[in-house]
Amino acid sequence: MRSLPYLAPVRAKDIAQDTQAIEFSDRNGLPLGRLLTRDQEHTAVVPLNQVSPHFINAILAAEDGSYYHHGALDLKAVARSLKDSIQARRVTSGASTITMQLARMLDPVPRTLPGKLREIWLSWRIAAGMNKDAILSSYINRLPMGGNIYGLEAASRNYFDIPASELNLAQASLLAAVPNNPTYFNPYDHWKRLKKRQIYVLNRMVEDGYITRTQADRAYKEEISLAPRQQGIIAAPHFLFWVSNQLSNSSIQNPKSSSTLQNAIPNRMSQIRTSIDRPLQQFVEAQVQQVIRTLTPNNVHHAAALVIDNHTGEVLAYVGSPDYFNEPQLGRNDGVQALRQPGSTLKPFLYEFALQNRTIRPNTILADVPTHYAIPGAKLYSPTDYDETFLGPVRVRVALANSLNVPAVRVLEKVGVQNFLNHLHQLGFEHLNRSPEHYGLGLILGSGEVSLWELTRAYVTLARRGEATPLVTTFSNPPSANRKPSKLQPSNPSTWGLIADMLSDRHARASAFGVDSVLALPFPAAVKTGTSSDFRDTWTVGFTTDYTVAVWVGNFNGDPMRQVSGVTGAAPLWNRIMLHLHQNREPATFPPPENLVQRPICVISGLRPTPDCPSVVQEYFYAEDISDYERQSGTAKLPPEYDEWLARQHQPSFVSSGVKILSPHNGDVFLLHPSEKTNPKGTENAQTEMQQLEFKVAGTLSQSVEWWLNGEKLATQPSNSLFWSLRPGQWTLQVKSGEMTDTVSFQVQLAKYRQTRRGFSLKSN
């Protein structure tokens, strides 16, 4: 109800409801569902002459038998109620008329004396401005009918799948029984209670002369079938409600843009064709439910997923929760739009920004060492990774691919929190609206809150090499529910391409995730995971040249998960969706970054390799840096910032002769995913697909390296790495080079679920 002078009569136009329902279809015309309003309350408006006379008689008999014979108040009923309450010393019956009930619907107030007086005053204003039929029509169209269903038309269509005009006596008397206590008499949940209330309604109808006793008995005994509970929505409920809200807001802000909803369709049903691909949407919905079932023992109950076509920006799948209709499990919460801490998922944009501004270069060596920051009025801030270890000097590629925290914080310190925050705003992170001091250096580790929608939109920009595009949700007029102009300044595509190259480098992320993890797909894909503090949120966002897929897994109530990180929580769902999207056609490879050149560098030093360098890889350089590269001697002394880290190394290969195993780390645990041929019992003798772990050493290697595993010699070779096929068990790896030796222990466990591969689709149980 729009604001009116407190003394003015309330007229029908002042409380008019939206009369347009919306019929949604997917991109190919397949129906998605019907919404009877543009919010999460199912409602629809019908004129009084399109309401079954049976229902009008039933609701009058049940709620206000003398409706057409009194004003806003029924003074006789008020007197009777007051007398009965005084005698019984408690409230025995109400005296609310239909007009008073309508006033309470329009302006809910506390059940206090001041609240009651306010309700009565509004009732008088309604009666002064509207006739009886108009009041009754407004009342019937607002009746609470159980759950999120409001109004007779919505109730009739949801419970019986028929319009309100076609209700028979049995159906009408049943629905007239609901508004007295919509939760207590919900037809789906409390059928027996509702049938008892129906007896009261039918008896009142007999007393008021609307029907005979025989008709009442026949109506009560008539068998009534309810439509399925989810009637009206086939797929993507969160998406439908969100888009309808966007359309509603758009029409309010720009009335000319609402022409789509004003078409004169005979059944008052607007039709909207969306960007959703229904088969894909239903697949993703099924996978969300299945993955959550497997994670439930780890106190994980919710997930959300978004799939975008990179070429067009069209939203192909949008899942807000495992089950929208499961209200006890907070199913109506929309995980795509909810604000959560993003963990490490903002790091690609930091490195892109720093590279763009030449704060760092592709060949920069970053320090992953113990680092401390003095925060005024707080404890010393010392960022670490979850395993609380440090790798020392690392390339930008390795720091990003392994999501190392300390190098990211150090880079943020160099570029400045305010500058990076401005860059995030340009990328569309509109909810990061606090001051730089509020977020501090923790911004890059997830101290702010973003939505999956915002995060996905930014990764689509990354996938498109810095070319921002709106996310398209509908093909109607207006063509999209989210067409906001991009604030991103034109930038160098090669920098974005370099970030994509780093995120798609499975060998670069081997230290943290292994070479053959759930992040490794059988085709080129860039991916980033994230885990918020206390394991409350896990994220995986990644893309191919064709699609961007973003996944959040966690709990809507903020409860921490148990032993779940981005790679174990959200990544398996991301993996399934990506494999499904590309099961019939592999994506193109990522184009190499433009205007950059590759040169060999030593893995250990990051410099031009010398003959004694144990391992050489290719890295990108800016053209202007090649001359400096050519002048490098191949050796470098580490600056003092590495001293604390060096002191922790039991054989610091960077400062003295020796050999050190870089991968795996001591105490590591790896999961071995069973193949389709795996023994059903999951025993250690089960066959597995070829999943390999890279053994890597560093040091001054004057002789060939001997590799020993559990006392058995594997190989003798001059290189500093060896790939080994994973097998379940406890393992001790030892390397020898002349008199030098190093040893670590690690464990390989058989995973409980089968990792999916391209060409196979997983179905829900």
Tab-separated table of N, CA, C and O in Angstrom, residues 228-314:
chain	number	residue	atom	x	y	z
A	228	PRO	N	0.769	-32.178	-7.187
A	228	PRO	CA	2.099	-32.324	-6.578
A	228	PRO	C	2.564	-31.006	-5.977
A	228	PRO	O	2.262	-29.928	-6.481
A	229	ARG	N	3.327	-31.123	-4.896
A	229	ARG	CA	3.710	-29.939	-4.131
A	229	ARG	C	4.485	-28.914	-4.951
A	229	ARG	O	4.359	-27.720	-4.747
A	230	GLN	N	5.278	-29.373	-5.885
A	230	GLN	CA	6.103	-28.457	-6.649
A	230	GLN	C	5.405	-28.012	-7.931
A	230	GLN	O	6.042	-27.528	-8.861
A	231	GLN	N	4.132	-28.209	-7.991
A	231	GLN	CA	3.389	-27.817	-9.182
A	231	GLN	C	3.672	-26.372	-9.549
A	231	GLN	O	3.650	-25.481	-8.708
A	232	GLY	N	3.956	-26.134	-10.811
A	232	GLY	CA	4.168	-24.776	-11.276
A	232	GLY	C	5.619	-24.458	-11.548
A	232	GLY	O	5.916	-23.577	-12.347
A	233	ILE	N	6.577	-25.151	-10.906
A	233	ILE	CA	7.997	-24.907	-11.149
A	233	ILE	C	8.653	-26.239	-11.504
A	233	ILE	O	8.659	-27.173	-10.713
A	234	ILE	N	9.205	-26.312	-12.701
A	234	ILE	CA	9.826	-27.546	-13.181
A	234	ILE	C	11.315	-27.554	-12.876
A	234	ILE	O	11.872	-28.576	-12.482
A	235	ALA	N	11.970	-26.429	-13.059
A	235	ALA	CA	13.420	-26.343	-12.832
A	235	ALA	C	13.799	-24.904	-12.535
A	235	ALA	O	13.063	-23.964	-12.850
A	236	ALA	N	14.955	-24.725	-11.914
A	236	ALA	CA	15.568	-23.414	-11.644
A	236	ALA	C	14.689	-22.468	-10.837
A	236	ALA	O	14.525	-21.310	-11.211
A	237	PRO	N	14.134	-22.898	-9.688
A	237	PRO	CA	13.247	-22.004	-8.933
A	237	PRO	C	13.934	-20.741	-8.438
A	237	PRO	O	13.364	-19.653	-8.512
A	238	HIS	N	15.173	-20.856	-7.932
A	238	HIS	CA	15.869	-19.658	-7.452
A	238	HIS	C	16.070	-18.664	-8.591
A	238	HIS	O	15.893	-17.451	-8.425
A	239	PHE	N	16.432	-19.172	-9.741
A	239	PHE	CA	16.649	-18.323	-10.904
A	239	PHE	C	15.363	-17.608	-11.312
A	239	PHE	O	15.375	-16.403	-11.597
A	240	LEU	N	14.249	-18.331	-11.338
A	240	LEU	CA	12.986	-17.734	-11.760
A	240	LEU	C	12.589	-16.596	-10.825
A	240	LEU	O	12.176	-15.515	-11.278
A	241	PHE	N	12.682	-16.820	-9.527
A	241	PHE	CA	12.312	-15.771	-8.582
A	241	PHE	C	13.270	-14.579	-8.679
A	241	PHE	O	12.850	-13.427	-8.607
A	242	TRP	N	14.574	-14.875	-8.857
A	242	TRP	CA	15.535	-13.779	-8.934
A	242	TRP	C	15.306	-12.940	-10.188
A	242	TRP	O	15.300	-11.702	-10.130
A	243	VAL	N	15.098	-13.580	-11.324
A	243	VAL	CA	14.868	-12.844	-12.560
A	243	VAL	C	13.574	-12.048	-12.483
A	243	VAL	O	13.516	-10.888	-12.921
A	244	SER	N	12.527	-12.642	-11.913
A	244	SER	CA	11.258	-11.914	-11.823
A	244	SER	C	11.401	-10.685	-10.936
A	244	SER	O	10.817	-9.634	-11.216
A	245	ASN	N	12.205	-10.798	-9.885
A	245	ASN	CA	12.467	-9.627	-9.041
A	245	ASN	C	13.235	-8.555	-9.810
A	245	ASN	O	12.976	-7.361	-9.668
A	246	GLN	N	14.210	-8.990	-10.620
A	246	GLN	CA	14.970	-8.034	-11.412
A	246	GLN	C	14.072	-7.315	-12.409
A	246	GLN	O	14.188	-6.110	-12.614
A	247	LEU	N	13.158	-8.061	-13.028
A	247	LEU	CA	12.220	-7.454	-13.965
A	247	LEU	C	11.312	-6.462	-13.262
A	247	LEU	O	11.013	-5.383	-13.779
A	248	SER	N	10.885	-6.830	-12.059
A	248	SER	CA	10.020	-5.943	-11.292
A	248	SER	C	10.747	-4.662	-10.935
A	248	SER	O	10.219	-3.561	-11.098
A	249	ASN	N	11.991	-4.785	-10.463
A	249	ASN	CA	12.769	-3.605	-10.105
A	249	ASN	C	13.043	-2.734	-11.324
A	249	ASN	O	13.039	-1.506	-11.252
A	250	SER	N	13.284	-3.392	-12.468
A	250	SER	CA	13.541	-2.646	-13.690
A	250	SER	C	12.327	-1.842	-14.111
A	250	SER	O	12.430	-0.687	-14.526
A	251	SER	N	11.136	-2.418	-13.965
A	251	SER	CA	9.919	-1.718	-14.371
A	251	SER	C	9.601	-0.566	-13.428
A	251	SER	O	9.038	0.444	-13.829
A	252	ILE	N	10.002	-0.702	-12.148
A	252	ILE	CA	9.778	0.377	-11.185
A	252	ILE	C	10.708	1.552	-11.486
A	252	ILE	O	10.301	2.712	-11.487
A	253	GLN	N	11.989	1.236	-11.784
A	253	GLN	CA	12.966	2.290	-12.032
A	253	GLN	C	12.770	2.935	-13.404
A	253	GLN	O	13.062	4.106	-13.591
A	254	ASN	N	12.282	2.146	-14.371
A	254	ASN	CA	12.078	2.652	-15.724
A	254	ASN	C	10.772	2.102	-16.260
A	254	ASN	O	10.755	1.045	-16.887
A	255	PRO	N	9.653	2.755	-16.027
A	255	PRO	CA	8.357	2.236	-16.428
A	255	PRO	C	8.279	1.871	-17.901
A	255	PRO	O	7.571	0.947	-18.280
A	256	LYS	N	9.026	2.565	-18.769
A	256	LYS	CA	8.955	2.255	-20.187
A	256	LYS	C	9.515	0.877	-20.497
A	256	LYS	O	9.157	0.255	-21.489
A	257	SER	N	10.406	0.378	-19.613
A	257	SER	CA	11.028	-0.923	-19.865
A	257	SER	C	10.145	-2.074	-19.458
A	257	SER	O	10.492	-3.221	-19.653
A	258	SER	N	9.002	-1.804	-18.869
A	258	SER	CA	8.148	-2.874	-18.369
A	258	SER	C	7.112	-3.309	-19.387
A	258	SER	O	6.171	-4.013	-19.062
A	259	SER	N	7.306	-2.933	-20.649
A	259	SER	CA	6.309	-3.275	-21.655
A	259	SER	C	6.146	-4.773	-21.799
A	259	SER	O	5.078	-5.259	-22.163
A	260	THR	N	7.205	-5.526	-21.518
A	260	THR	CA	7.108	-6.978	-21.618
A	260	THR	C	6.005	-7.520	-20.726
A	260	THR	O	5.314	-8.467	-21.073
A	261	LEU	N	5.833	-6.926	-19.556
A	261	LEU	CA	4.876	-7.438	-18.596
A	261	LEU	C	3.508	-6.805	-18.754
A	261	LEU	O	2.604	-7.087	-17.978
A	262	GLN	N	3.363	-5.954	-19.752
A	262	GLN	CA	2.089	-5.270	-19.902
A	262	GLN	C	1.329	-5.738	-21.153
A	262	GLN	O	0.339	-5.143	-21.538
A	263	ASN	N	1.849	-6.770	-21.815
A	263	ASN	CA	1.164	-7.255	-23.008
A	263	ASN	C	-0.216	-7.769	-22.655
A	263	ASN	O	-0.411	-8.430	-21.636
A	264	ALA	N	-1.151	-7.503	-23.527
A	264	ALA	CA	-2.535	-7.901	-23.253
A	264	ALA	C	-2.738	-9.364	-23.633
A	264	ALA	O	-3.231	-9.691	-24.706
A	265	ILE	N	-2.306	-10.265	-22.774
A	265	ILE	CA	-2.503	-11.692	-22.991
A	265	ILE	C	-3.800	-12.099	-22.319
A	265	ILE	O	-4.030	-11.763	-21.151
A	266	PRO	N	-4.695	-12.842	-22.997
A	266	PRO	CA	-6.015	-13.127	-22.453
A	266	PRO	C	-5.990	-13.713	-21.056
A	266	PRO	O	-6.807	-13.370	-20.219
A	267	ASN	N	-5.040	-14.623	-20.774
A	267	ASN	CA	-5.024	-15.231	-19.441
A	267	ASN	C	-4.118	-14.471	-18.478
A	267	ASN	O	-3.753	-14.984	-17.435
A	268	ARG	N	-3.746	-13.239	-18.852
A	268	ARG	CA	-2.925	-12.377	-18.020
A	268	ARG	C	-1.611	-13.057	-17.623
A	268	ARG	O	-1.135	-12.944	-16.533
A	269	MET	N	-1.028	-13.813	-18.574
A	269	MET	CA	0.203	-14.539	-18.304
A	269	MET	C	1.296	-14.028	-19.236
A	269	MET	O	1.233	-14.217	-20.446
A	270	SER	N	2.313	-13.303	-18.697
A	270	SER	CA	3.442	-12.869	-19.503
A	270	SER	C	4.373	-14.046	-19.724
A	270	SER	O	4.558	-14.886	-18.842
A	271	GLN	N	4.973	-14.102	-20.890
A	271	GLN	CA	5.848	-15.212	-21.235
A	271	GLN	C	7.259	-14.702	-21.432
A	271	GLN	O	7.495	-13.780	-22.209
A	272	ILE	N	8.200	-15.295	-20.718
A	272	ILE	CA	9.596	-14.877	-20.734
A	272	ILE	C	10.461	-16.064	-21.151
A	272	ILE	O	10.420	-17.124	-20.523
A	273	ARG	N	11.237	-15.880	-22.229
A	273	ARG	CA	12.194	-16.915	-22.629
A	273	ARG	C	13.538	-16.581	-21.993
A	273	ARG	O	14.072	-15.483	-22.177
A	274	THR	N	14.075	-17.516	-21.237
A	274	THR	CA	15.306	-17.284	-20.482
A	274	THR	C	16.503	-17.906	-21.195
A	274	THR	O	16.369	-18.625	-22.184
A	275	SER	N	17.673	-17.640	-20.660
A	275	SER	CA	18.917	-18.185	-21.206
A	275	SER	C	19.212	-19.592	-20.690
A	275	SER	O	20.163	-20.234	-21.161
A	276	ILE	N	18.430	-20.077	-19.747
A	276	ILE	CA	18.684	-21.377	-19.111
A	276	ILE	C	18.569	-22.513	-20.126
A	276	ILE	O	17.695	-22.510	-21.002
A	277	ASP	N	19.441	-23.488	-20.001
A	277	ASP	CA	19.352	-24.735	-20.759
A	277	ASP	C	18.771	-25.787	-19.813
A	277	ASP	O	19.453	-26.255	-18.907
A	278	ARG	N	17.488	-26.139	-19.990
A	278	ARG	CA	16.815	-26.965	-18.980
A	278	ARG	C	17.486	-28.316	-18.744
A	278	ARG	O	17.671	-28.710	-17.579
A	279	PRO	N	17.873	-29.074	-19.786
A	279	PRO	CA	18.561	-30.344	-19.490
A	279	PRO	C	19.835	-30.143	-18.671
A	279	PRO	O	20.112	-30.908	-17.748
A	280	LEU	N	20.614	-29.109	-19.008
A	280	LEU	CA	21.824	-28.834	-18.227
A	280	LEU	C	21.451	-28.410	-16.816
A	280	LEU	O	22.081	-28.853	-15.836
A	281	GLN	N	20.443	-27.551	-16.668
A	281	GLN	CA	19.993	-27.104	-15.349
A	281	GLN	C	19.614	-28.291	-14.474
A	281	GLN	O	20.018	-28.381	-13.307
A	282	GLN	N	18.856	-29.221	-15.024
A	282	GLN	CA	18.422	-30.380	-14.244
A	282	GLN	C	19.594	-31.291	-13.909
A	282	GLN	O	19.628	-31.896	-12.834
A	283	PHE	N	20.577	-31.391	-14.812
A	283	PHE	CA	21.779	-32.168	-14.507
A	283	PHE	C	22.532	-31.547	-13.338
A	283	PHE	O	22.932	-32.239	-12.396
A	284	VAL	N	22.726	-30.237	-13.380
A	284	VAL	CA	23.465	-29.563	-12.313
A	284	VAL	C	22.703	-29.678	-10.996
A	284	VAL	O	23.311	-29.909	-9.932
A	285	GLU	N	21.387	-29.526	-11.023
A	285	GLU	CA	20.593	-29.684	-9.805
A	285	GLU	C	20.798	-31.073	-9.207
A	285	GLU	O	20.969	-31.226	-7.992
A	286	ALA	N	20.794	-32.093	-10.056
A	286	ALA	CA	20.984	-33.470	-9.571
A	286	ALA	C	22.378	-33.660	-8.982
A	286	ALA	O	22.546	-34.323	-7.950
A	287	GLN	N	23.404	-33.064	-9.623
A	287	GLN	CA	24.767	-33.214	-9.121
A	287	GLN	C	24.960	-32.488	-7.798
A	287	GLN	O	25.667	-32.964	-6.914
A	288	VAL	N	24.339	-31.327	-7.656
A	288	VAL	CA	24.410	-30.601	-6.381
A	288	VAL	C	23.849	-31.464	-5.259
A	288	VAL	O	24.446	-31.608	-4.188
A	289	GLN	N	22.693	-32.066	-5.497
A	289	GLN	CA	22.080	-32.916	-4.475
A	289	GLN	C	22.945	-34.126	-4.165
A	289	GLN	O	23.114	-34.506	-3.000
A	290	GLN	N	23.521	-34.741	-5.203
A	290	GLN	CA	24.328	-35.944	-4.984
A	290	GLN	C	25.614	-35.630	-4.218
A	290	GLN	O	25.988	-36.351	-3.285
A	291	VAL	N	26.301	-34.555	-4.607
A	291	VAL	CA	27.545	-34.199	-3.918
A	291	VAL	C	27.278	-33.833	-2.461
A	291	VAL	O	28.041	-34.223	-1.566
A	292	ILE	N	26.188	-33.131	-2.201
A	292	ILE	CA	25.865	-32.768	-0.821
A	292	ILE	C	25.565	-34.022	0.005
A	292	ILE	O	25.928	-34.094	1.191
A	293	ARG	N	24.921	-35.001	-0.585
A	293	ARG	CA	24.682	-36.250	0.159
A	293	ARG	C	25.995	-36.905	0.571
A	293	ARG	O	26.111	-37.440	1.678
A	294	THR	N	26.997	-36.886	-0.315
A	294	THR	CA	28.283	-37.502	0.036
A	294	THR	C	29.037	-36.701	1.092
A	294	THR	O	29.847	-37.262	1.836
A	295	LEU	N	28.775	-35.382	1.179
A	295	LEU	CA	29.496	-34.535	2.126
A	295	LEU	C	28.743	-34.325	3.439
A	295	LEU	O	29.293	-33.712	4.366
A	296	THR	N	27.521	-34.813	3.529
A	296	THR	CA	26.733	-34.616	4.752
A	296	THR	C	27.455	-35.095	6.009
A	296	THR	O	27.393	-34.420	7.049
A	297	PRO	N	28.161	-36.249	5.984
A	297	PRO	CA	28.888	-36.659	7.197
A	297	PRO	C	29.935	-35.643	7.647
A	297	PRO	O	30.352	-35.670	8.806
A	298	ASN	N	30.356	-34.754	6.751
A	298	ASN	CA	31.332	-33.714	7.103
A	298	ASN	C	30.651	-32.402	7.475
A	298	ASN	O	31.270	-31.340	7.442
A	299	ASN	N	29.373	-32.490	7.839
A	299	ASN	CA	28.583	-31.309	8.216
A	299	ASN	C	28.523	-30.291	7.081
A	299	ASN	O	28.748	-29.096	7.255
A	300	VAL	N	28.212	-30.782	5.895
A	300	VAL	CA	28.019	-29.938	4.719
A	300	VAL	C	26.592	-30.160	4.226
A	300	VAL	O	26.193	-31.289	3.962
A	301	HIS	N	25.825	-29.077	4.091
A	301	HIS	CA	24.403	-29.227	3.770
A	301	HIS	C	23.921	-28.379	2.598
A	301	HIS	O	22.801	-28.563	2.136
A	302	HIS	N	24.757	-27.455	2.112
A	302	HIS	CA	24.271	-26.558	1.067
A	302	HIS	C	25.326	-26.344	-0.011
A	302	HIS	O	26.527	-26.476	0.239
A	303	ALA	N	24.843	-26.012	-1.195
A	303	ALA	CA	25.733	-25.733	-2.317
A	303	ALA	C	24.983	-24.882	-3.329
A	303	ALA	O	23.749	-24.832	-3.334
A	304	ALA	N	25.751	-24.223	-4.179
A	304	ALA	CA	25.189	-23.417	-5.263
A	304	ALA	C	26.133	-23.519	-6.450
A	304	ALA	O	27.336	-23.749	-6.285
A	305	ALA	N	25.581	-23.351	-7.653
A	305	ALA	CA	26.395	-23.479	-8.860
A	305	ALA	C	25.861	-22.565	-9.948
A	305	ALA	O	24.659	-22.295	-10.023
A	306	LEU	N	26.776	-22.113	-10.800
A	306	LEU	CA	26.435	-21.208	-11.888
A	306	LEU	C	27.249	-21.623	-13.111
A	306	LEU	O	28.449	-21.895	-13.001
A	307	VAL	N	26.606	-21.684	-14.282
A	307	VAL	CA	27.274	-22.040	-15.534
A	307	VAL	C	27.005	-20.935	-16.545
A	307	VAL	O	25.847	-20.563	-16.782
A	308	ILE	N	28.075	-20.406	-17.152
A	308	ILE	CA	27.976	-19.286	-18.081
A	308	ILE	C	28.614	-19.652	-19.418
A	308	ILE	O	29.667	-20.301	-19.463
A	309	ASP	N	27.977	-19.229	-20.516
A	309	ASP	CA	28.566	-19.336	-21.849
A	309	ASP	C	29.511	-18.148	-22.022
A	309	ASP	O	29.079	-16.992	-22.036
A	310	ASN	N	30.809	-18.419	-22.157
A	310	ASN	CA	31.788	-17.335	-22.231
A	310	ASN	C	31.628	-16.476	-23.480
A	310	ASN	O	31.979	-15.291	-23.472
A	311	HIS	N	31.135	-17.038	-24.559
A	311	HIS	CA	31.035	-16.301	-25.811
A	311	HIS	C	29.929	-15.248	-25.764
A	311	HIS	O	30.043	-14.194	-26.398
A	312	THR	N	28.862	-15.533	-25.025
A	312	THR	CA	27.690	-14.644	-25.016
A	312	THR	C	27.379	-14.045	-23.650
A	312	THR	O	26.607	-13.089	-23.554
A	313	GLY	N	27.936	-14.614	-22.590
A	313	GLY	CA	27.593	-14.175	-21.235
A	313	GLY	C	26.261	-14.726	-20.756
A	313	GLY	O	25.759	-14.319	-19.696
A	314	GLU	N	25.680	-15.676	-21.491
A	314	GLU	CA	24.367	-16.205	-21.129
A	314	GLU	C	24.465	-17.197	-19.969
A	314	GLU	O	25.358	-18.044	-19.932
